[in-house]
mmCIF file with all atom_site columns, C-alpha atoms and ligand atoms in Angstrom:
data_model
loop_
_atom_site.group_PDB
_atom_site.id
_atom_site.type_symbol
_atom_site.label_atom_id
_atom_site.label_alt_id
_atom_site.label_comp_id
_atom_site.label_asym_id
_atom_site.label_entity_id
_atom_site.label_seq_id
_atom_site.pdbx_PDB_ins_code
_atom_site.Cartn_x
_atom_site.Cartn_y
_atom_site.Cartn_z
_atom_site.occupancy
_atom_site.B_iso_or_equiv
_atom_site.pdbx_formal_charge
_atom_site.auth_seq_id
_atom_site.auth_comp_id
_atom_site.auth_asym_id
_atom_site.auth_atom_id
_atom_site.pdbx_PDB_model_num
ATOM   1   C  CA  . MET U 1 1   ? 114.040 78.657  89.013  1.00 0.00 ? 10  MET U CA  1
ATOM   2   C  CA  . HIS U 1 2   ? 114.052 82.371  89.812  1.00 0.00 ? 11  HIS U CA  1
ATOM   3   C  CA  . GLU U 1 3   ? 110.280 82.675  90.421  1.00 0.00 ? 12  GLU U CA  1
ATOM   4   C  CA  . LEU U 1 4   ? 110.205 79.852  92.984  1.00 0.00 ? 13  LEU U CA  1
ATOM   5   C  CA  . SER U 1 5   ? 112.592 81.677  95.333  1.00 0.00 ? 14  SER U CA  1
ATOM   6   C  CA  . ILE U 1 6   ? 110.643 84.932  94.853  1.00 0.00 ? 15  ILE U CA  1
ATOM   7   C  CA  . CYS U 1 7   ? 107.466 83.016  95.597  1.00 0.00 ? 16  CYS U CA  1
ATOM   8   C  CA  . GLN U 1 8   ? 108.991 81.530  98.729  1.00 0.00 ? 17  GLN U CA  1
ATOM   9   C  CA  . SER U 1 9   ? 109.913 84.930  100.119 1.00 0.00 ? 18  SER U CA  1
ATOM   10  C  CA  . LEU U 1 10  ? 106.440 86.179  99.207  1.00 0.00 ? 19  LEU U CA  1
ATOM   11  C  CA  . VAL U 1 11  ? 104.875 83.271  101.091 1.00 0.00 ? 20  VAL U CA  1
ATOM   12  C  CA  . ASP U 1 12  ? 107.169 84.014  104.078 1.00 0.00 ? 21  ASP U CA  1
ATOM   13  C  CA  . GLN U 1 13  ? 105.950 87.609  104.069 1.00 0.00 ? 22  GLN U CA  1
ATOM   14  C  CA  . VAL U 1 14  ? 102.300 86.540  103.790 1.00 0.00 ? 23  VAL U CA  1
ATOM   15  C  CA  . GLU U 1 15  ? 102.738 84.016  106.603 1.00 0.00 ? 24  GLU U CA  1
ATOM   16  C  CA  . GLN U 1 16  ? 104.217 86.709  108.853 1.00 0.00 ? 25  GLN U CA  1
ATOM   17  C  CA  . ILE U 1 17  ? 101.154 88.881  108.202 1.00 0.00 ? 26  ILE U CA  1
ATOM   18  C  CA  . ALA U 1 18  ? 98.813  85.953  108.865 1.00 0.00 ? 27  ALA U CA  1
ATOM   19  C  CA  . LEU U 1 19  ? 100.609 85.052  112.110 1.00 0.00 ? 28  LEU U CA  1
ATOM   20  C  CA  . SER U 1 20  ? 100.650 88.637  113.351 1.00 0.00 ? 29  SER U CA  1
ATOM   21  C  CA  . HIS U 1 21  ? 96.866  88.774  112.874 1.00 0.00 ? 30  HIS U CA  1
ATOM   22  C  CA  . GLY U 1 22  ? 96.301  85.392  114.474 1.00 0.00 ? 31  GLY U CA  1
ATOM   23  C  CA  . ALA U 1 23  ? 94.772  84.043  111.275 1.00 0.00 ? 32  ALA U CA  1
ATOM   24  C  CA  . LYS U 1 24  ? 93.986  80.393  110.741 1.00 0.00 ? 33  LYS U CA  1
ATOM   25  C  CA  . SER U 1 25  ? 94.901  80.507  107.094 1.00 0.00 ? 34  SER U CA  1
ATOM   26  C  CA  . VAL U 1 26  ? 95.184  82.754  104.071 1.00 0.00 ? 35  VAL U CA  1
ATOM   27  C  CA  . ALA U 1 27  ? 92.325  83.019  101.551 1.00 0.00 ? 36  ALA U CA  1
ATOM   28  C  CA  . SER U 1 28  ? 93.953  85.063  98.825  1.00 0.00 ? 37  SER U CA  1
ATOM   29  C  CA  . VAL U 1 29  ? 97.008  87.106  98.003  1.00 0.00 ? 38  VAL U CA  1
ATOM   30  C  CA  . ASN U 1 30  ? 96.965  90.013  95.571  1.00 0.00 ? 39  ASN U CA  1
ATOM   31  C  CA  . LEU U 1 31  ? 100.205 90.879  93.905  1.00 0.00 ? 40  LEU U CA  1
ATOM   32  C  CA  . LYS U 1 32  ? 101.099 93.645  91.492  1.00 0.00 ? 41  LYS U CA  1
ATOM   33  C  CA  . ILE U 1 33  ? 103.934 92.974  89.080  1.00 0.00 ? 42  ILE U CA  1
ATOM   34  C  CA  . GLY U 1 34  ? 105.569 95.554  86.852  1.00 0.00 ? 43  GLY U CA  1
ATOM   35  C  CA  . PRO U 1 35  ? 106.612 94.637  83.294  1.00 0.00 ? 44  PRO U CA  1
ATOM   36  C  CA  . LEU U 1 36  ? 110.261 95.497  84.032  1.00 0.00 ? 45  LEU U CA  1
ATOM   37  C  CA  . SER U 1 37  ? 110.443 93.599  87.318  1.00 0.00 ? 46  SER U CA  1
ATOM   38  C  CA  . GLY U 1 38  ? 111.970 90.592  85.575  1.00 0.00 ? 47  GLY U CA  1
ATOM   39  C  CA  . ILE U 1 39  ? 109.278 88.428  87.119  1.00 0.00 ? 48  ILE U CA  1
ATOM   40  C  CA  . GLU U 1 40  ? 107.115 86.332  84.870  1.00 0.00 ? 49  GLU U CA  1
ATOM   41  C  CA  . PRO U 1 41  ? 103.509 86.328  86.229  1.00 0.00 ? 50  PRO U CA  1
ATOM   42  C  CA  . THR U 1 42  ? 102.728 82.928  84.686  1.00 0.00 ? 51  THR U CA  1
ATOM   43  C  CA  . LEU U 1 43  ? 105.786 81.360  86.293  1.00 0.00 ? 52  LEU U CA  1
ATOM   44  C  CA  . MET U 1 44  ? 104.780 82.930  89.621  1.00 0.00 ? 53  MET U CA  1
ATOM   45  C  CA  . GLN U 1 45  ? 101.370 81.284  89.299  1.00 0.00 ? 54  GLN U CA  1
ATOM   46  C  CA  . HIS U 1 46  ? 103.025 77.933  88.601  1.00 0.00 ? 55  HIS U CA  1
ATOM   47  C  CA  . ALA U 1 47  ? 105.505 78.281  91.463  1.00 0.00 ? 56  ALA U CA  1
ATOM   48  C  CA  . TYR U 1 48  ? 102.961 79.451  94.031  1.00 0.00 ? 57  TYR U CA  1
ATOM   49  C  CA  . PRO U 1 49  ? 101.421 76.057  94.962  1.00 0.00 ? 58  PRO U CA  1
ATOM   50  C  CA  . TYR U 1 50  ? 104.936 74.645  95.568  1.00 0.00 ? 59  TYR U CA  1
ATOM   51  C  CA  . ALA U 1 51  ? 106.084 77.648  97.578  1.00 0.00 ? 60  ALA U CA  1
ATOM   52  C  CA  . SER U 1 52  ? 102.931 77.774  99.691  1.00 0.00 ? 61  SER U CA  1
ATOM   53  C  CA  . ALA U 1 53  ? 102.607 74.037  100.356 1.00 0.00 ? 62  ALA U CA  1
ATOM   54  C  CA  . GLY U 1 54  ? 102.620 73.276  104.062 1.00 0.00 ? 63  GLY U CA  1
ATOM   55  C  CA  . THR U 1 55  ? 102.233 76.935  105.046 1.00 0.00 ? 64  THR U CA  1
ATOM   56  C  CA  . LEU U 1 56  ? 99.251  78.991  106.206 1.00 0.00 ? 65  LEU U CA  1
ATOM   57  C  CA  . ALA U 1 57  ? 98.915  80.100  102.586 1.00 0.00 ? 66  ALA U CA  1
ATOM   58  C  CA  . ALA U 1 58  ? 98.608  76.545  101.259 1.00 0.00 ? 67  ALA U CA  1
ATOM   59  C  CA  . GLU U 1 59  ? 94.947  76.869  100.283 1.00 0.00 ? 68  GLU U CA  1
ATOM   60  C  CA  . SER U 1 60  ? 95.142  80.454  99.089  1.00 0.00 ? 69  SER U CA  1
ATOM   61  C  CA  . THR U 1 61  ? 94.669  81.892  95.639  1.00 0.00 ? 70  THR U CA  1
ATOM   62  C  CA  . LEU U 1 62  ? 97.339  84.067  94.102  1.00 0.00 ? 71  LEU U CA  1
ATOM   63  C  CA  . VAL U 1 63  ? 95.870  86.962  92.131  1.00 0.00 ? 72  VAL U CA  1
ATOM   64  C  CA  . ILE U 1 64  ? 98.331  88.795  89.936  1.00 0.00 ? 73  ILE U CA  1
ATOM   65  C  CA  . GLU U 1 65  ? 97.671  92.250  88.614  1.00 0.00 ? 74  GLU U CA  1
ATOM   66  C  CA  . LEU U 1 66  ? 99.961  93.804  86.050  1.00 0.00 ? 75  LEU U CA  1
ATOM   67  C  CA  . ALA U 1 67  ? 101.328 97.187  87.051  1.00 0.00 ? 76  ALA U CA  1
ATOM   68  C  CA  . PRO U 1 68  ? 101.541 99.857  84.371  1.00 0.00 ? 77  PRO U CA  1
ATOM   69  C  CA  . LEU U 1 69  ? 104.907 101.025 83.161  1.00 0.00 ? 78  LEU U CA  1
ATOM   70  C  CA  . ILE U 1 70  ? 105.142 104.748 83.861  1.00 0.00 ? 79  ILE U CA  1
ATOM   71  C  CA  . VAL U 1 71  ? 107.924 107.096 82.772  1.00 0.00 ? 80  VAL U CA  1
ATOM   72  C  CA  . ARG U 1 72  ? 108.486 110.753 83.605  1.00 0.00 ? 81  ARG U CA  1
ATOM   73  C  CA  . CYS U 1 73  ? 109.791 112.925 80.817  1.00 0.00 ? 82  CYS U CA  1
ATOM   74  C  CA  . GLU U 1 74  ? 112.813 115.105 81.644  1.00 0.00 ? 83  GLU U CA  1
ATOM   75  C  CA  . ILE U 1 75  ? 111.982 117.453 78.796  1.00 0.00 ? 84  ILE U CA  1
ATOM   76  C  CA  . CYS U 1 76  ? 108.262 118.226 79.232  1.00 0.00 ? 85  CYS U CA  1
ATOM   77  C  CA  . GLY U 1 77  ? 107.693 116.717 82.688  1.00 0.00 ? 86  GLY U CA  1
ATOM   78  C  CA  . ALA U 1 78  ? 104.765 114.535 81.667  1.00 0.00 ? 87  ALA U CA  1
ATOM   79  C  CA  . GLU U 1 79  ? 104.187 111.150 83.265  1.00 0.00 ? 88  GLU U CA  1
ATOM   80  C  CA  . THR U 1 80  ? 102.937 108.693 80.703  1.00 0.00 ? 89  THR U CA  1
ATOM   81  C  CA  . GLU U 1 81  ? 102.533 104.981 80.213  1.00 0.00 ? 90  GLU U CA  1
ATOM   82  C  CA  . ALA U 1 82  ? 105.265 103.394 78.109  1.00 0.00 ? 91  ALA U CA  1
ATOM   83  C  CA  . GLN U 1 83  ? 106.077 100.047 76.554  1.00 0.00 ? 92  GLN U CA  1
ATOM   84  C  CA  . PRO U 1 84  ? 108.897 97.895  77.994  1.00 0.00 ? 93  PRO U CA  1
ATOM   85  C  CA  . ASN U 1 85  ? 110.817 98.058  74.718  1.00 0.00 ? 94  ASN U CA  1
ATOM   86  C  CA  . CYS U 1 86  ? 110.173 101.759 74.099  1.00 0.00 ? 95  CYS U CA  1
ATOM   87  C  CA  . LEU U 1 87  ? 110.552 104.068 77.099  1.00 0.00 ? 96  LEU U CA  1
ATOM   88  C  CA  . VAL U 1 88  ? 109.721 107.317 75.321  1.00 0.00 ? 97  VAL U CA  1
ATOM   89  C  CA  . CYS U 1 89  ? 107.510 110.164 76.529  1.00 0.00 ? 98  CYS U CA  1
ATOM   90  C  CA  . GLY U 1 90  ? 103.900 109.712 75.448  1.00 0.00 ? 99  GLY U CA  1
ATOM   91  C  CA  . VAL U 1 91  ? 103.414 113.474 75.106  1.00 0.00 ? 100 VAL U CA  1
ATOM   92  C  CA  . CYS U 1 92  ? 106.465 114.805 73.261  1.00 0.00 ? 101 CYS U CA  1
ATOM   93  C  CA  . GLY U 1 93  ? 108.092 111.525 72.212  1.00 0.00 ? 102 GLY U CA  1
ATOM   94  C  CA  . ASP U 1 94  ? 111.457 112.320 73.790  1.00 0.00 ? 103 ASP U CA  1
ATOM   95  C  CA  . TYR U 1 95  ? 113.567 109.418 75.066  1.00 0.00 ? 104 TYR U CA  1
ATOM   96  C  CA  . HIS U 1 96  ? 115.016 111.366 78.031  1.00 0.00 ? 105 HIS U CA  1
ATOM   97  C  CA  . THR U 1 97  ? 112.725 109.679 80.501  1.00 0.00 ? 106 THR U CA  1
ATOM   98  C  CA  . LYS U 1 98  ? 113.029 108.215 83.975  1.00 0.00 ? 107 LYS U CA  1
ATOM   99  C  CA  . LEU U 1 99  ? 111.183 105.164 85.154  1.00 0.00 ? 108 LEU U CA  1
ATOM   100 C  CA  . VAL U 1 100 ? 108.522 106.061 87.757  1.00 0.00 ? 109 VAL U CA  1
ATOM   101 C  CA  . SER U 1 101 ? 107.010 102.620 88.178  1.00 0.00 ? 110 SER U CA  1
ATOM   102 C  CA  . GLY U 1 102 ? 106.966 99.288  86.425  1.00 0.00 ? 111 GLY U CA  1
ATOM   103 C  CA  . ASP U 1 103 ? 110.015 97.522  87.847  1.00 0.00 ? 112 ASP U CA  1
ATOM   104 C  CA  . GLU U 1 104 ? 108.507 96.486  91.154  1.00 0.00 ? 113 GLU U CA  1
ATOM   105 C  CA  . MET U 1 105 ? 106.586 93.664  92.712  1.00 0.00 ? 114 MET U CA  1
ATOM   106 C  CA  . THR U 1 106 ? 104.120 94.882  95.332  1.00 0.00 ? 115 THR U CA  1
ATOM   107 C  CA  . LEU U 1 107 ? 102.086 92.878  97.771  1.00 0.00 ? 116 LEU U CA  1
ATOM   108 C  CA  . MET U 1 108 ? 98.739  94.649  97.481  1.00 0.00 ? 117 MET U CA  1
ATOM   109 C  CA  . ARG U 1 109 ? 96.371  92.745  99.681  1.00 0.00 ? 118 ARG U CA  1
ATOM   110 C  CA  . VAL U 1 110 ? 96.165  89.631  101.810 1.00 0.00 ? 119 VAL U CA  1
ATOM   111 C  CA  . GLU U 1 111 ? 92.821  88.114  102.705 1.00 0.00 ? 120 GLU U CA  1
ATOM   112 C  CA  . LEU U 1 112 ? 92.994  86.137  105.919 1.00 0.00 ? 121 LEU U CA  1
ATOM   113 C  CA  . ILE U 1 113 ? 90.726  83.529  107.414 1.00 0.00 ? 122 ILE U CA  1
ATOM   114 C  CA  . THR U 1 114 ? 90.448  83.786  111.170 1.00 0.00 ? 123 THR U CA  1
ATOM   115 C  CA  . LEU U 1 115 ? 88.429  81.482  113.413 1.00 0.00 ? 124 LEU U CA  1
ATOM   116 C  CA  . GLU U 1 116 ? 85.616  84.016  113.412 1.00 0.00 ? 125 GLU U CA  1
ATOM   117 C  CA  . ALA U 1 117 ? 85.393  85.365  109.901 1.00 0.00 ? 126 ALA U CA  1
ATOM   118 C  CA  . ARG U 1 118 ? 87.353  86.616  106.970 1.00 0.00 ? 127 ARG U CA  1
ATOM   119 C  CA  . ASN U 1 119 ? 89.383  89.739  107.475 1.00 0.00 ? 128 ASN U CA  1
ATOM   120 C  CA  . ASP U 1 120 ? 90.940  91.965  104.922 1.00 0.00 ? 129 ASP U CA  1
ATOM   121 C  CA  . VAL U 1 121 ? 94.317  93.388  105.723 1.00 0.00 ? 130 VAL U CA  1
HETATM 122 ZN ZN1 . ZN  T 2 .   ? 107.870 114.743 77.086  1.00 0.00 ? 217 ZN  T ZN1 1
#
């Protein structure tokens, strides 16, 4: 399962952040996933409890936000939102476009629980 290994490296990353801030545990993790990243948000949600079990992130909530798919047109220069199956310019309709964003997975925010209080990182 592809998403489980992605989830495990995500949890590793989150744990590193938590440890470097001396946190007791992780409250929530916000993730942004692009439609062309090849990552299925639902499968990530399912894999997360398994990947985070026994780590500082074990009790945390995974919040997934969908990133927009943005293309830049090589003809008119416009940056517009596109559909995964139709990467054409939203202004002039040309298909000579380059992907600006939409194929990435970004860790947006990690909410940590320290002994004192909650801290946003
Ligand atoms: Zn255009």
